[in-house]
Amino acid sequence: MSFDFDRVIPRDGTDSIKHDGRAGYFGTPDVLPLWVADMDFAVPEAITQALLARAAHPIYGYSRYPEAVFESLISWMGQRHDWRIERDWILPAPGVVPSLHAAVLAFAAAGEGVIVQPPVYYPFFSAVTGTGRQLLENPLMLRDGHYQIDFEQLESCAVHANARLLLLCSPHNPVGRVWTREELARLLDIAERHDLVVLSDEIHHDLIYPGRRHQVLAALTDNPARVVTAVAPSKTFNIPGLGLSALIVPDPARREALSKAFDLLHAGNYNPFSSAAFAAGYRNGAAWLDALMTYLAETRDFVTEFCRQNLPGIRVVEPEGTYLLWLDCRALCVQRNWDDAAMKRFFVEKARVGMNPGTVFGAGGSGFMRMNIGAPRSVIETALRRIASA
Ligand SMILES: Cc1ncc(COP(=O)(O)O)c(C=O)c1O
């Protein structure tokens, strides 16, 4: 089977945030959009067919989740992640960010502590601060170009009298780490000794580069009761606009608490199109995904080599997973005497490339940019050439 990831599909005028939202975010529509985390590739054909088939029935009424949603996820987790889950553990959810919020509401009372590990996807902060919980930060450590968890500092956060919940990003957006079994076992041990619930956001867990393996945190233990796993086909198959995700919650009391948090806002997402795409992706998307990862790995290597040869002030932090590259531009900033605002101006106004400034990911983000390589290689190459000539 072959898939055409080189095909450029114009998205202007589709109300895509990444494309049509450029002027609002960057102050100009004239940037190549390598920011919001979706991809400029056509989804697996099976998903399009499932959506067309559902659309052919002309009534789109209130719907329940079909069994196919549960069955397809159980089978995907077993086959791709070697984790046997039970149907009762699955709680469909309108998205992973809503799930972060629900977990914070369910497992930490107002004023209680929630641990996050910056630099990290920015809703991890707002889920805590926006709900009146206390943010406990355990910044990742950058050692020899490689990010690591600071386990000593994590232990200090966990012994904090108020600490209740840890929000884990696995794989980690934006630094691209795929945490190892050893790292996850250490983290789980700390959670167990200090009675923390762990919300493990594994939305990127299918986007793993050759030679790495994603370990589901909950699958590390025979008693996964304290772990809540958030997954979705949205990043995997490029359908985040459709919204549906799932929480996998082995512990009945924790499941109940999360259900209550969603019920409070009546925040279900019983959307017949989301369900159709969800099941079609998990049932029939494996070959597309494998081809996608081969393509992304080649793009990653291309960007890394291009920077090495042509952009000495920019270093790609080698990602182990995700289509998000974390560019270390600190040397460039030192050479040019730039602060973060000047660096952002350079990329937007001079290079005309729209990336996320590292500072939005919190502590440790200064001097970095996040580049989304989920686009045809010709687009990525144009972006790199623009940066080089600027
Ligand atoms: C780590 C992480 N979690 C969650 C999301 C978004 O999840 P959702 O669209 O299901 O709310 C993203 C999107 O970039 C992400 O990177």
PDB file of N, CA, C and O and ligand atoms in Angstrom, residues 37 94-98 100 121 124 169 171 173 201 203-204 232 234-235 240 243 245 324 370, ligand 1:
ATOM      1  N   ALA A  37      -0.788  21.775  16.486  1.00  0.00           N
ATOM      2  CA  ALA A  37      -0.435  20.364  16.333  1.00  0.00           C
ATOM      3  C   ALA A  37      -1.509  19.550  15.611  1.00  0.00           C
ATOM      4  O   ALA A  37      -2.181  18.700  16.199  1.00  0.00           O
ATOM      5  N   PRO A  94     -14.776  14.192  25.583  1.00  0.00           N
ATOM      6  CA  PRO A  94     -14.799  15.098  24.439  1.00  0.00           C
ATOM      7  C   PRO A  94     -13.426  15.567  23.969  1.00  0.00           C
ATOM      8  O   PRO A  94     -13.319  16.227  22.940  1.00  0.00           O
ATOM      9  N   GLY A  95     -12.376  15.242  24.696  1.00  0.00           N
ATOM     10  CA  GLY A  95     -11.037  15.640  24.272  1.00  0.00           C
ATOM     11  C   GLY A  95     -10.084  15.397  25.422  1.00  0.00           C
ATOM     12  O   GLY A  95     -10.509  15.176  26.573  1.00  0.00           O
ATOM     13  N   VAL A  96      -8.788  15.452  25.118  1.00  0.00           N
ATOM     14  CA  VAL A  96      -7.805  15.197  26.176  1.00  0.00           C
ATOM     15  C   VAL A  96      -7.645  16.428  27.070  1.00  0.00           C
ATOM     16  O   VAL A  96      -7.477  16.299  28.283  1.00  0.00           O
ATOM     17  N   VAL A  97      -7.718  17.628  26.479  1.00  0.00           N
ATOM     18  CA  VAL A  97      -7.622  18.822  27.337  1.00  0.00           C
ATOM     19  C   VAL A  97      -8.818  18.886  28.309  1.00  0.00           C
ATOM     20  O   VAL A  97      -8.619  19.082  29.507  1.00  0.00           O
ATOM     21  N   PRO A  98     -10.062  18.677  27.834  1.00  0.00           N
ATOM     22  CA  PRO A  98     -11.154  18.586  28.803  1.00  0.00           C
ATOM     23  C   PRO A  98     -10.891  17.505  29.873  1.00  0.00           C
ATOM     24  O   PRO A  98     -11.277  17.666  31.037  1.00  0.00           O
ATOM     25  N   LEU A 100      -7.952  16.628  31.080  1.00  0.00           N
ATOM     26  CA  LEU A 100      -6.994  17.161  32.064  1.00  0.00           C
ATOM     27  C   LEU A 100      -7.757  17.980  33.099  1.00  0.00           C
ATOM     28  O   LEU A 100      -7.533  17.875  34.312  1.00  0.00           O
ATOM     29  N   TYR A 121       3.141  21.202  27.205  1.00  0.00           N
ATOM     30  CA  TYR A 121       1.951  21.686  26.494  1.00  0.00           C
ATOM     31  C   TYR A 121       1.152  22.593  27.430  1.00  0.00           C
ATOM     32  O   TYR A 121       0.776  22.185  28.534  1.00  0.00           O
ATOM     33  N   PHE A 124      -1.610  22.218  30.316  1.00  0.00           N
ATOM     34  CA  PHE A 124      -1.281  21.580  31.597  1.00  0.00           C
ATOM     35  C   PHE A 124      -1.260  22.633  32.715  1.00  0.00           C
ATOM     36  O   PHE A 124      -1.605  22.328  33.850  1.00  0.00           O
ATOM     37  N   CYS A 169       3.015  13.970  30.745  1.00  0.00           N
ATOM     38  CA  CYS A 169       2.874  14.067  29.297  1.00  0.00           C
ATOM     39  C   CYS A 169       3.783  12.994  28.691  1.00  0.00           C
ATOM     40  O   CYS A 169       5.006  13.095  28.785  1.00  0.00           O
ATOM     41  N   PRO A 171       4.172  10.345  25.272  1.00  0.00           N
ATOM     42  CA  PRO A 171       5.407  11.098  25.060  1.00  0.00           C
ATOM     43  C   PRO A 171       5.222  12.587  25.360  1.00  0.00           C
ATOM     44  O   PRO A 171       4.097  13.069  25.389  1.00  0.00           O
ATOM     45  N   ASN A 173       5.275  16.414  24.902  1.00  0.00           N
ATOM     46  CA  ASN A 173       5.182  17.611  24.038  1.00  0.00           C
ATOM     47  C   ASN A 173       5.591  18.806  24.882  1.00  0.00           C
ATOM     48  O   ASN A 173       4.975  19.035  25.919  1.00  0.00           O
ATOM     49  N   ASP A 201      -1.185  11.593  30.037  1.00  0.00           N
ATOM     50  CA  ASP A 201      -1.679  12.049  28.734  1.00  0.00           C
ATOM     51  C   ASP A 201      -0.827  11.385  27.657  1.00  0.00           C
ATOM     52  O   ASP A 201       0.310  11.781  27.422  1.00  0.00           O
ATOM     53  N   ILE A 203      -1.633  11.001  24.397  1.00  0.00           N
ATOM     54  CA  ILE A 203      -2.242  11.315  23.093  1.00  0.00           C
ATOM     55  C   ILE A 203      -1.267  11.113  21.928  1.00  0.00           C
ATOM     56  O   ILE A 203      -1.683  10.788  20.827  1.00  0.00           O
ATOM     57  N   HIS A 204       0.042  11.261  22.189  1.00  0.00           N
ATOM     58  CA  HIS A 204       1.037  11.113  21.104  1.00  0.00           C
ATOM     59  C   HIS A 204       1.623   9.695  21.039  1.00  0.00           C
ATOM     60  O   HIS A 204       2.627   9.483  20.366  1.00  0.00           O
ATOM     61  N   ALA A 232      -6.300   9.001  22.403  1.00  0.00           N
ATOM     62  CA  ALA A 232      -7.202   9.495  21.356  1.00  0.00           C
ATOM     63  C   ALA A 232      -6.633   9.102  20.004  1.00  0.00           C
ATOM     64  O   ALA A 232      -5.412   8.986  19.859  1.00  0.00           O
ATOM     65  N   SER A 234      -6.832  11.137  17.643  1.00  0.00           N
ATOM     66  CA  SER A 234      -6.802  12.449  16.990  1.00  0.00           C
ATOM     67  C   SER A 234      -5.437  12.810  16.421  1.00  0.00           C
ATOM     68  O   SER A 234      -5.331  13.250  15.278  1.00  0.00           O
ATOM     69  N   LYS A 235      -4.369  12.635  17.209  1.00  0.00           N
ATOM     70  CA  LYS A 235      -3.023  12.918  16.675  1.00  0.00           C
ATOM     71  C   LYS A 235      -2.608  11.793  15.744  1.00  0.00           C
ATOM     72  O   LYS A 235      -2.008  12.021  14.693  1.00  0.00           O
ATOM     73  N   PRO A 240      -7.994  15.683  14.827  1.00  0.00           N
ATOM     74  CA  PRO A 240      -8.283  16.365  16.103  1.00  0.00           C
ATOM     75  C   PRO A 240      -9.512  17.276  16.026  1.00  0.00           C
ATOM     76  O   PRO A 240     -10.120  17.560  17.057  1.00  0.00           O
ATOM     77  N   GLY A 243     -12.626  15.643  17.678  1.00  0.00           N
ATOM     78  CA  GLY A 243     -12.809  15.790  19.123  1.00  0.00           C
ATOM     79  C   GLY A 243     -12.822  14.584  20.021  1.00  0.00           C
ATOM     80  O   GLY A 243     -12.410  14.702  21.155  1.00  0.00           O
ATOM     81  N   SER A 245     -12.106  11.499  22.379  1.00  0.00           N
ATOM     82  CA  SER A 245     -10.956  10.821  22.984  1.00  0.00           C
ATOM     83  C   SER A 245     -11.495   9.803  23.992  1.00  0.00           C
ATOM     84  O   SER A 245     -12.706   9.616  24.104  1.00  0.00           O
ATOM     85  N   LEU A 324       6.517  17.011  16.509  1.00  0.00           N
ATOM     86  CA  LEU A 324       6.865  18.349  16.985  1.00  0.00           C
ATOM     87  C   LEU A 324       8.358  18.381  17.287  1.00  0.00           C
ATOM     88  O   LEU A 324       8.840  17.581  18.105  1.00  0.00           O
ATOM     89  N   ARG A 370       9.101  25.672  18.762  1.00  0.00           N
ATOM     90  CA  ARG A 370       8.543  24.360  18.429  1.00  0.00           C
ATOM     91  C   ARG A 370       8.096  24.350  16.976  1.00  0.00           C
ATOM     92  O   ARG A 370       7.274  25.161  16.579  1.00  0.00           O
TER      93      ARG A 370
HETATM   94  C1  LIG B   1       0.011  16.532  25.051  1.00  0.00           C
HETATM   95  C2  LIG B   1      -1.283  16.966  24.421  1.00  0.00           C
HETATM   96  N1  LIG B   1      -2.434  16.722  25.058  1.00  0.00           N
HETATM   97  C3  LIG B   1      -3.622  17.085  24.527  1.00  0.00           C
HETATM   98  C4  LIG B   1      -3.698  17.728  23.301  1.00  0.00           C
HETATM   99  C5  LIG B   1      -5.021  18.142  22.737  1.00  0.00           C
HETATM  100  O1  LIG B   1      -6.003  17.206  23.040  1.00  0.00           O
HETATM  101  P1  LIG B   1      -7.506  17.421  22.595  1.00  0.00           P
HETATM  102  O2  LIG B   1      -7.508  18.076  21.255  1.00  0.00           O
HETATM  103  O3  LIG B   1      -8.064  16.022  22.566  1.00  0.00           O
HETATM  104  O4  LIG B   1      -8.161  18.247  23.647  1.00  0.00           O
HETATM  105  C6  LIG B   1      -2.495  18.001  22.614  1.00  0.00           C
HETATM  106  C7  LIG B   1      -2.546  18.731  21.323  1.00  0.00           C
HETATM  107  O5  LIG B   1      -1.578  19.241  20.845  1.00  0.00           O
HETATM  108  C8  LIG B   1      -1.271  17.600  23.184  1.00  0.00           C
HETATM  109  O6  LIG B   1      -0.108  17.837  22.558  1.00  0.00           O
END
